[in-house]
Short mmCIF file of C-alpha atoms and ligand atoms in Angstrom, two decimals:
data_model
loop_
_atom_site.label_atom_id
_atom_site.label_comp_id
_atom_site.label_asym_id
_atom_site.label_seq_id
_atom_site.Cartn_x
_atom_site.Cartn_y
_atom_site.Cartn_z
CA UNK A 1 -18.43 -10.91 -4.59
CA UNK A 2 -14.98 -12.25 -4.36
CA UNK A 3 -14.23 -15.31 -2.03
CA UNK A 4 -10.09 -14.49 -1.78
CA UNK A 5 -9.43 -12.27 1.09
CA UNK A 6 -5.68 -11.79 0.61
CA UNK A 7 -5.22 -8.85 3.40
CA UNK A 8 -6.12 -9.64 6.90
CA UNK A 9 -4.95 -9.22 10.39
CA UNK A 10 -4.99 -11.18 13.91
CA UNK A 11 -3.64 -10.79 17.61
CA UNK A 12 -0.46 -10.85 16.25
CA UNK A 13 -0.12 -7.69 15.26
CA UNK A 14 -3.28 -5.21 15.46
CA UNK A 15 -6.42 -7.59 15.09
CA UNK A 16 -8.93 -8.41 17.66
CA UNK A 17 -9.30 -12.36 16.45
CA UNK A 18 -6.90 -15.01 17.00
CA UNK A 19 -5.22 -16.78 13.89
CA UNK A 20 -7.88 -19.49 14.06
CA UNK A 21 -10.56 -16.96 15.03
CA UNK A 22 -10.08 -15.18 12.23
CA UNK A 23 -9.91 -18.25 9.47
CA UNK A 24 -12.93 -19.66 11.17
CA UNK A 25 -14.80 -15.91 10.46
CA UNK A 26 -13.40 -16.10 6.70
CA UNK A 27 -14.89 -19.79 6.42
CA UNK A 28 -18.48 -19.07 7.85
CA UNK A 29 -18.57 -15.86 5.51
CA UNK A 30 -17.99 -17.75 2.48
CA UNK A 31 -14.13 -16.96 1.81
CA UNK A 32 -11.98 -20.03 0.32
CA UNK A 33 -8.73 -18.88 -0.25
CA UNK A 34 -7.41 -16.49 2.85
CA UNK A 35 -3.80 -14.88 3.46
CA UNK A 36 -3.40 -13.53 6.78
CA UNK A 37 -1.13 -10.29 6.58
CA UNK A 38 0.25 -9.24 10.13
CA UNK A 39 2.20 -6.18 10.51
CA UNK A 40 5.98 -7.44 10.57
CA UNK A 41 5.17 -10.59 12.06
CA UNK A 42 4.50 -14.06 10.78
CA UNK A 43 4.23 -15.78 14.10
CA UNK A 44 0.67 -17.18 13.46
CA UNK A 45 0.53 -18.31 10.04
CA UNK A 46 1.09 -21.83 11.47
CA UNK A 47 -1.99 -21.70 13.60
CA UNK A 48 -4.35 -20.36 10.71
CA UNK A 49 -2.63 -22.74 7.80
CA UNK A 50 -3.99 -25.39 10.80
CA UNK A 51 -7.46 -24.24 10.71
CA UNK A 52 -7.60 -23.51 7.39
CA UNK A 53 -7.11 -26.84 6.90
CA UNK A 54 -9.83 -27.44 8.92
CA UNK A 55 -12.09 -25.44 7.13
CA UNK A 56 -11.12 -26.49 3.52
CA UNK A 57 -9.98 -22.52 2.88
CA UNK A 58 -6.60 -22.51 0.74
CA UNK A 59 -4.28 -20.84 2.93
CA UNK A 60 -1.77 -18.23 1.71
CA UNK A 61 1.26 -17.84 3.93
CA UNK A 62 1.55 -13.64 4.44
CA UNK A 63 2.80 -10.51 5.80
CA UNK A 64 2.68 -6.46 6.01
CA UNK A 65 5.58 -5.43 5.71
CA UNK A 66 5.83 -1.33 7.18
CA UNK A 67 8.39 0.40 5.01
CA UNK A 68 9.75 4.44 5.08
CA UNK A 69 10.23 5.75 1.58
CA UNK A 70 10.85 9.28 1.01
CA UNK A 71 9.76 10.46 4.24
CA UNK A 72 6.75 8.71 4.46
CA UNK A 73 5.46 5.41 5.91
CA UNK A 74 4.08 2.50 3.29
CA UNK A 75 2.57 -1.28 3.81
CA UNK A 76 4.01 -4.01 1.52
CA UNK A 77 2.20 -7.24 1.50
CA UNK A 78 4.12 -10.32 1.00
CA UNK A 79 1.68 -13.02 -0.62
CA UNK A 80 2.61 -16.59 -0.70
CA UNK A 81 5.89 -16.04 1.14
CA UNK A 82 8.66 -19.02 2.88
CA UNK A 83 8.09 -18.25 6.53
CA UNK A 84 11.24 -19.96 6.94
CA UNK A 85 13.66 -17.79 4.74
CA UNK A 86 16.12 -16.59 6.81
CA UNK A 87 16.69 -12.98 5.71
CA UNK A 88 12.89 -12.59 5.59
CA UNK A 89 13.09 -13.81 9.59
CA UNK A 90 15.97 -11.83 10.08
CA UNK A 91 14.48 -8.48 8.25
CA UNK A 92 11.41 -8.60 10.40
CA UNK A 93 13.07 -9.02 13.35
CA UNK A 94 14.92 -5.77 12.96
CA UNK A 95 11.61 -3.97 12.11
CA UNK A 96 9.89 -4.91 15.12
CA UNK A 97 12.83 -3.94 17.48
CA UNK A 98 11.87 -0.02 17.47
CA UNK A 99 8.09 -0.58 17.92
CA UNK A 100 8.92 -0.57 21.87
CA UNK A 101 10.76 2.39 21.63
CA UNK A 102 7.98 4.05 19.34
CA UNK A 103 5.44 3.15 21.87
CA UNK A 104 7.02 5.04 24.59
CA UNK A 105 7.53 7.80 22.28
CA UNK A 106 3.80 8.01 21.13
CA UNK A 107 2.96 8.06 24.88
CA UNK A 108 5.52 11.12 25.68
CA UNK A 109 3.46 12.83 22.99
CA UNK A 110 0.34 12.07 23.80
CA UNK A 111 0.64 13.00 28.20
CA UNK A 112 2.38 16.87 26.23
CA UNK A 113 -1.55 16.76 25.21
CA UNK A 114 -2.83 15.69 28.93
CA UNK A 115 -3.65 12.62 27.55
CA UNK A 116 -1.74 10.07 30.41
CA UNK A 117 -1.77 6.40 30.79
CA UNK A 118 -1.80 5.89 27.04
CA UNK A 119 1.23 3.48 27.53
CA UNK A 120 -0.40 1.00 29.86
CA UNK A 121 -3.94 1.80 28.47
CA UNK A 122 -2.33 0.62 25.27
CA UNK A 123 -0.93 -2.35 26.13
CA UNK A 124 -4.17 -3.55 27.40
CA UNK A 125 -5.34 -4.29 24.15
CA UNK A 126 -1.59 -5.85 23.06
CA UNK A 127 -1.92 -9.58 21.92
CA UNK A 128 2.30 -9.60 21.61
CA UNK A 129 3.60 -6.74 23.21
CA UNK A 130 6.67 -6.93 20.68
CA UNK A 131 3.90 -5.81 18.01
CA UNK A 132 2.67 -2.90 19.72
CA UNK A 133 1.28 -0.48 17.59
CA UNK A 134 -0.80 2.82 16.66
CA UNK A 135 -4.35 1.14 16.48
CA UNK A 136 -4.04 -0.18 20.11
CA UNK A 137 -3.05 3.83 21.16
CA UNK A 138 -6.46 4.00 19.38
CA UNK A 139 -8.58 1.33 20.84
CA UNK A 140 -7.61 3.13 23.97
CA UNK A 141 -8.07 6.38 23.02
CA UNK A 142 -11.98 5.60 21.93
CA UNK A 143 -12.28 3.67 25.31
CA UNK A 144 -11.07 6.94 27.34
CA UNK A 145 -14.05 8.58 25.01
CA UNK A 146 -11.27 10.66 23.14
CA UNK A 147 -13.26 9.87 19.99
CA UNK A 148 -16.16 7.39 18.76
CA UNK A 149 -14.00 4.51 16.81
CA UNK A 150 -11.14 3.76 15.62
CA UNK A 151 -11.49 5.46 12.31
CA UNK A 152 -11.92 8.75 13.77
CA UNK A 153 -9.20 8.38 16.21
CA UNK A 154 -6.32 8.56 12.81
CA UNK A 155 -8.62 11.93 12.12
CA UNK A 156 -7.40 13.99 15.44
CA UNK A 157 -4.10 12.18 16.82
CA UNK A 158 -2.02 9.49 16.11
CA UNK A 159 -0.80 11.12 12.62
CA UNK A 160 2.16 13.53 11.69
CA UNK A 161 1.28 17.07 12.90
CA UNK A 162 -1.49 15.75 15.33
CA UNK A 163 -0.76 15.12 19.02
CA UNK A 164 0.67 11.52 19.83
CA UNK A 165 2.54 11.04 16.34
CA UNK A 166 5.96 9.94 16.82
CA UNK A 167 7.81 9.78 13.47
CA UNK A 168 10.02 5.96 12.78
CA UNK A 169 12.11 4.59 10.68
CA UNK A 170 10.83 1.22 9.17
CA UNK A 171 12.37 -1.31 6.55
CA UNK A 172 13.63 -0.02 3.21
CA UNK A 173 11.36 -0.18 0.37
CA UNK A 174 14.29 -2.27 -1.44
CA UNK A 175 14.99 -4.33 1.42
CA UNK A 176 11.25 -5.54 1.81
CA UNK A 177 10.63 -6.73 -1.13
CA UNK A 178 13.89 -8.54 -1.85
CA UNK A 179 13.23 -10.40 1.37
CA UNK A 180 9.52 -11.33 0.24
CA UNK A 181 10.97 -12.35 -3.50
CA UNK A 182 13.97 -13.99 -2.04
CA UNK A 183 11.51 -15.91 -0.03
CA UNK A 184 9.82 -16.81 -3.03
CA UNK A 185 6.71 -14.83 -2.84
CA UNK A 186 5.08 -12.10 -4.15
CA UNK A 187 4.88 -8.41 -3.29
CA UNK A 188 2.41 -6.38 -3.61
CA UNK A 189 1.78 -2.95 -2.38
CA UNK A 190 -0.80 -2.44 -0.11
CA UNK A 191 -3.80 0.27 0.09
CA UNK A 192 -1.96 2.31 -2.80
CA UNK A 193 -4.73 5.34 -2.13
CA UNK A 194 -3.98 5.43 1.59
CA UNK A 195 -1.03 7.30 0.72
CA UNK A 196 -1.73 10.77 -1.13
CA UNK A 197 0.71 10.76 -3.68
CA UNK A 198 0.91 12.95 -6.56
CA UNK A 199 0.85 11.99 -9.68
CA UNK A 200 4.86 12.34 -10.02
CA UNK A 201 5.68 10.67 -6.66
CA UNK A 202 3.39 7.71 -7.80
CA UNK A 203 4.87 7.58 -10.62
CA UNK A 204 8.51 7.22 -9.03
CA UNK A 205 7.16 4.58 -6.40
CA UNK A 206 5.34 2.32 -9.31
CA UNK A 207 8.91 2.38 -11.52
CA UNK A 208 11.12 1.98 -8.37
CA UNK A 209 8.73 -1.08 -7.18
CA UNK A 210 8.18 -2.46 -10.35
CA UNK A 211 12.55 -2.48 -10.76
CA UNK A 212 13.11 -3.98 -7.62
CA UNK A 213 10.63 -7.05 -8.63
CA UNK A 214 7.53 -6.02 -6.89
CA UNK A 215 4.66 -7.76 -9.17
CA UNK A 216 1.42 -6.51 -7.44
CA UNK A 217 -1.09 -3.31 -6.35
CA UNK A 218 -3.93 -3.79 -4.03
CA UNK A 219 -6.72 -2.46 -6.02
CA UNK A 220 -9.83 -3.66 -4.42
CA UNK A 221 -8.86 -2.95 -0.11
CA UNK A 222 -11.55 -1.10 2.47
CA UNK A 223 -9.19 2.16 1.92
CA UNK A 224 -10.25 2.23 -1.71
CA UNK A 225 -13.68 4.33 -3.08
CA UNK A 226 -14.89 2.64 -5.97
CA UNK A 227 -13.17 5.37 -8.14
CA UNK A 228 -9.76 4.70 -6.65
CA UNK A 229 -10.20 1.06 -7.43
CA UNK A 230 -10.97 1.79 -10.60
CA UNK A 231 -7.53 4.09 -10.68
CA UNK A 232 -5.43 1.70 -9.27
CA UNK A 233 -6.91 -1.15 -11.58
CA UNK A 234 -5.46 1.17 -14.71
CA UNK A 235 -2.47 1.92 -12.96
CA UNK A 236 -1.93 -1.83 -12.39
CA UNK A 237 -2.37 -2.85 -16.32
CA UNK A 238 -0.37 0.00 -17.19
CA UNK A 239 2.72 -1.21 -15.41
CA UNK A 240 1.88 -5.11 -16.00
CA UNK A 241 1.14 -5.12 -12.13
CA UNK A 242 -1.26 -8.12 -10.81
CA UNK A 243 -3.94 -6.90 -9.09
CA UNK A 244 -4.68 -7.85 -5.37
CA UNK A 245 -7.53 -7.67 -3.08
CA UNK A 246 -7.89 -7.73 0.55
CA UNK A 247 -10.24 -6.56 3.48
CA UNK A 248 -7.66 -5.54 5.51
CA UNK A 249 -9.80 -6.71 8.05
CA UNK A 250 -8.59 -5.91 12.16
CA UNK A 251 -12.36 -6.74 13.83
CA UNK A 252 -15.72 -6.72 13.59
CA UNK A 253 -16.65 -2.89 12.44
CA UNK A 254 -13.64 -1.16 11.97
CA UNK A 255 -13.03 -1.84 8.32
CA UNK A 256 -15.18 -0.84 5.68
CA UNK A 257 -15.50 -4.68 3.83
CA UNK A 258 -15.78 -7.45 6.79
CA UNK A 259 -14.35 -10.60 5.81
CA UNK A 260 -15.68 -12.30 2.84
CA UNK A 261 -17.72 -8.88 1.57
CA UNK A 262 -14.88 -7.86 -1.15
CA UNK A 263 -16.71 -6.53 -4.23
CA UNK A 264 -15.25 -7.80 -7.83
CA UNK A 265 -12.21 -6.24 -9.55
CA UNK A 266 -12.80 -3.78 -11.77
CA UNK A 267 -13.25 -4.99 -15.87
CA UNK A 268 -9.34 -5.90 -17.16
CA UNK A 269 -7.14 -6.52 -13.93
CA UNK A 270 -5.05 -9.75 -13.67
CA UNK A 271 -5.30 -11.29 -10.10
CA UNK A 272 -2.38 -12.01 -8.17
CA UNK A 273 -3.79 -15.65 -7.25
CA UNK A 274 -2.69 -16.72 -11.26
CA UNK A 275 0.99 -17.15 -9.55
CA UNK A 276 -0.07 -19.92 -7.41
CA UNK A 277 -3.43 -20.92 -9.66
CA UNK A 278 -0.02 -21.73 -12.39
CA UNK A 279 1.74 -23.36 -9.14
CA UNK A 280 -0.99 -25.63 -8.52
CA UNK A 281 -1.84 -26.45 -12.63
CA UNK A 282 1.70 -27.62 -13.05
CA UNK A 283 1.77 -30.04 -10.26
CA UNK A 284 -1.57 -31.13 -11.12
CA UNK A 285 0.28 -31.34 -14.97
CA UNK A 286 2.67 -33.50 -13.40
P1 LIG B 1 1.48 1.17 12.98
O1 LIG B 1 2.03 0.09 12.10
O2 LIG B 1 1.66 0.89 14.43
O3 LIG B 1 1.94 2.55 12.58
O4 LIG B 1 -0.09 1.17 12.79
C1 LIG B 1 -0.66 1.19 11.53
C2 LIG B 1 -2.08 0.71 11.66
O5 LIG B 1 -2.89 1.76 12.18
C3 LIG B 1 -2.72 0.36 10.34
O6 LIG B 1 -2.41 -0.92 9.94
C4 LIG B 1 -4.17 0.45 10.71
O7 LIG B 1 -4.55 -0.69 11.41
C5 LIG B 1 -4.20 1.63 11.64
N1 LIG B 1 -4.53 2.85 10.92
C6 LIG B 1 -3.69 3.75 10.39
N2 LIG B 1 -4.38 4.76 9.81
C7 LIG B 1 -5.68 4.48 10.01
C8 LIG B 1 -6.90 5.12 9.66
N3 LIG B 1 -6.91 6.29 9.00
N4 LIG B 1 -8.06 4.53 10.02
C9 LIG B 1 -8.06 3.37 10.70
N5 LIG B 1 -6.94 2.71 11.06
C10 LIG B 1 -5.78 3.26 10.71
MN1 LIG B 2 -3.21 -2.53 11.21
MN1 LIG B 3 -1.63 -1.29 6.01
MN1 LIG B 4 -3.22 -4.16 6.97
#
């Protein structure tokens, strides 16, 4: 079992724990070193670097970046990031702007389907209402009984050609990760399988990542099977990509791996943690 959990999220974005909730879950399931990941948000890294602290967990400073590319929507994590980087601030400002907007649009969608009150319904579950997004349409759609969880919810509406999808226009792959490097950290791309890319389109995303200075692929996530762990491991070693691992964790049952349950890599990746494991060695060295 692996003890890093570098994929996480609380009330900030679309978890169900607060920042210190959610280190404090981490800590009594065993996990020592802990990034939390909000979507486009890094309003409570301060609050779970504090009880981190607390706990004795290393703390890695993080974010989800939500990106269009081509047409179609993608998550780049931001590991060991400067919270304080002004075009990284600045950049994630400008992608949470049209989440409002996108709410209200999800809503129009889902009342053409006689499904009303989503907007409202949805906000009830809202930690920052500047973060709103589709899993609280969700939470409310399994509350009105639409379907059983959360998981099943992305099954019948929510997505493109289902009722309630609203297409947006995120951050630019480019722009993403030059504000996560320029920041210092590391990006990485998240839930690689989530995405259904052909062979040729995966291709394209891996070179164009790898030439803007992206340095890692989630390979062990609750999104992967064991066989597309296993795929993304290769993948990563083909393209000297670190490998990452995270539960992607939003609250108790609605990810596959809870907090602190990641399996090992598979044989032959290289871990994205060596960046700041080399970090720490030299100013130990010093
Ligand atoms: P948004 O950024 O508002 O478009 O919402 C994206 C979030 O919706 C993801 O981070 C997940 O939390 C959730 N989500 C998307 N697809 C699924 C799925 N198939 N199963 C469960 N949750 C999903
Ligand atoms: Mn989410
Ligand atoms: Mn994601
Ligand atoms: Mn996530």
């Amino acid at each position: 079992m692996l003890n890093i959990d570098l994929h996480c999220h609380s009330t900030i974005s679309d978890g169900v724990l607060s920042p210190a909730q959610l280190v404090e879950r981490a800590a009594l399931r065993g996990v020592e070193t802990l990034a939390l990941t909000d979507h486009d948000d890094i309003a409570g890294l301060v609050e779970a670097r504090q009880a981190a602290e607390t706990k004795s967990i290393t703390f890695i400073n993080g974010v989800e970046i939500s990106v269009s590319w081509r047409g179609r929507t993608l998550h780049i994590v931001g590991l060991d990031i400067d919270p304080g980087y002004a075009p990284l601030v600045e950049g994630l400002t400008a992608v949470r702007a049209g989440r409002t907007q996108r709410a209200e649009n999800i809503a129009a969608e889902l009342a053409k389907s006689g499904i009303h009150g989503s907007l409202e319904g949805a906000y009830a579950y809202v930690g920052v209402r500047r973060l709103i997004g589709r899993t609280h349409f969700a939470r409310f759609l399994v509350e009105q009984g639409y379907a059983k969880d959360v998981k099943s919810v992305f099954k019948r509406y929510l997505v493109k050609g289902k009722p309630g999808y609203a297409p947006h226009e995120w951050a630019s792959l480019s722009d993403a990760v030059s504000w996560i490097c320029g920041s210092g950290g590391h990006a990485v791309i998240a839930h690689p399988g989530r995405y259904d890319l052909g062979k040729n389109v995966l291709s394209d995303l891996l070179d164009e990542f790898c030439a803007l200075g992206g340095s890692g692929l989630e390979v062990v996530t609750s999104s992967h099977t064991l066989e597309q762990a296993q795929r993304f491991a290769q993948h990563a070693k083909d393209r000297n990509l670190l490998a990452s691992c995270g539960s992607d964790f939003h609250g108790p049952g609605e990810s596959h791996f809870d907090l602190g349950q990641l399996p090992e890599f598979p044989p032959g990746c290289t871990p994205v943690w060596q960046h700041w494991k080399n970090t720490i060695t030299a100013e130990l060295a010093y």
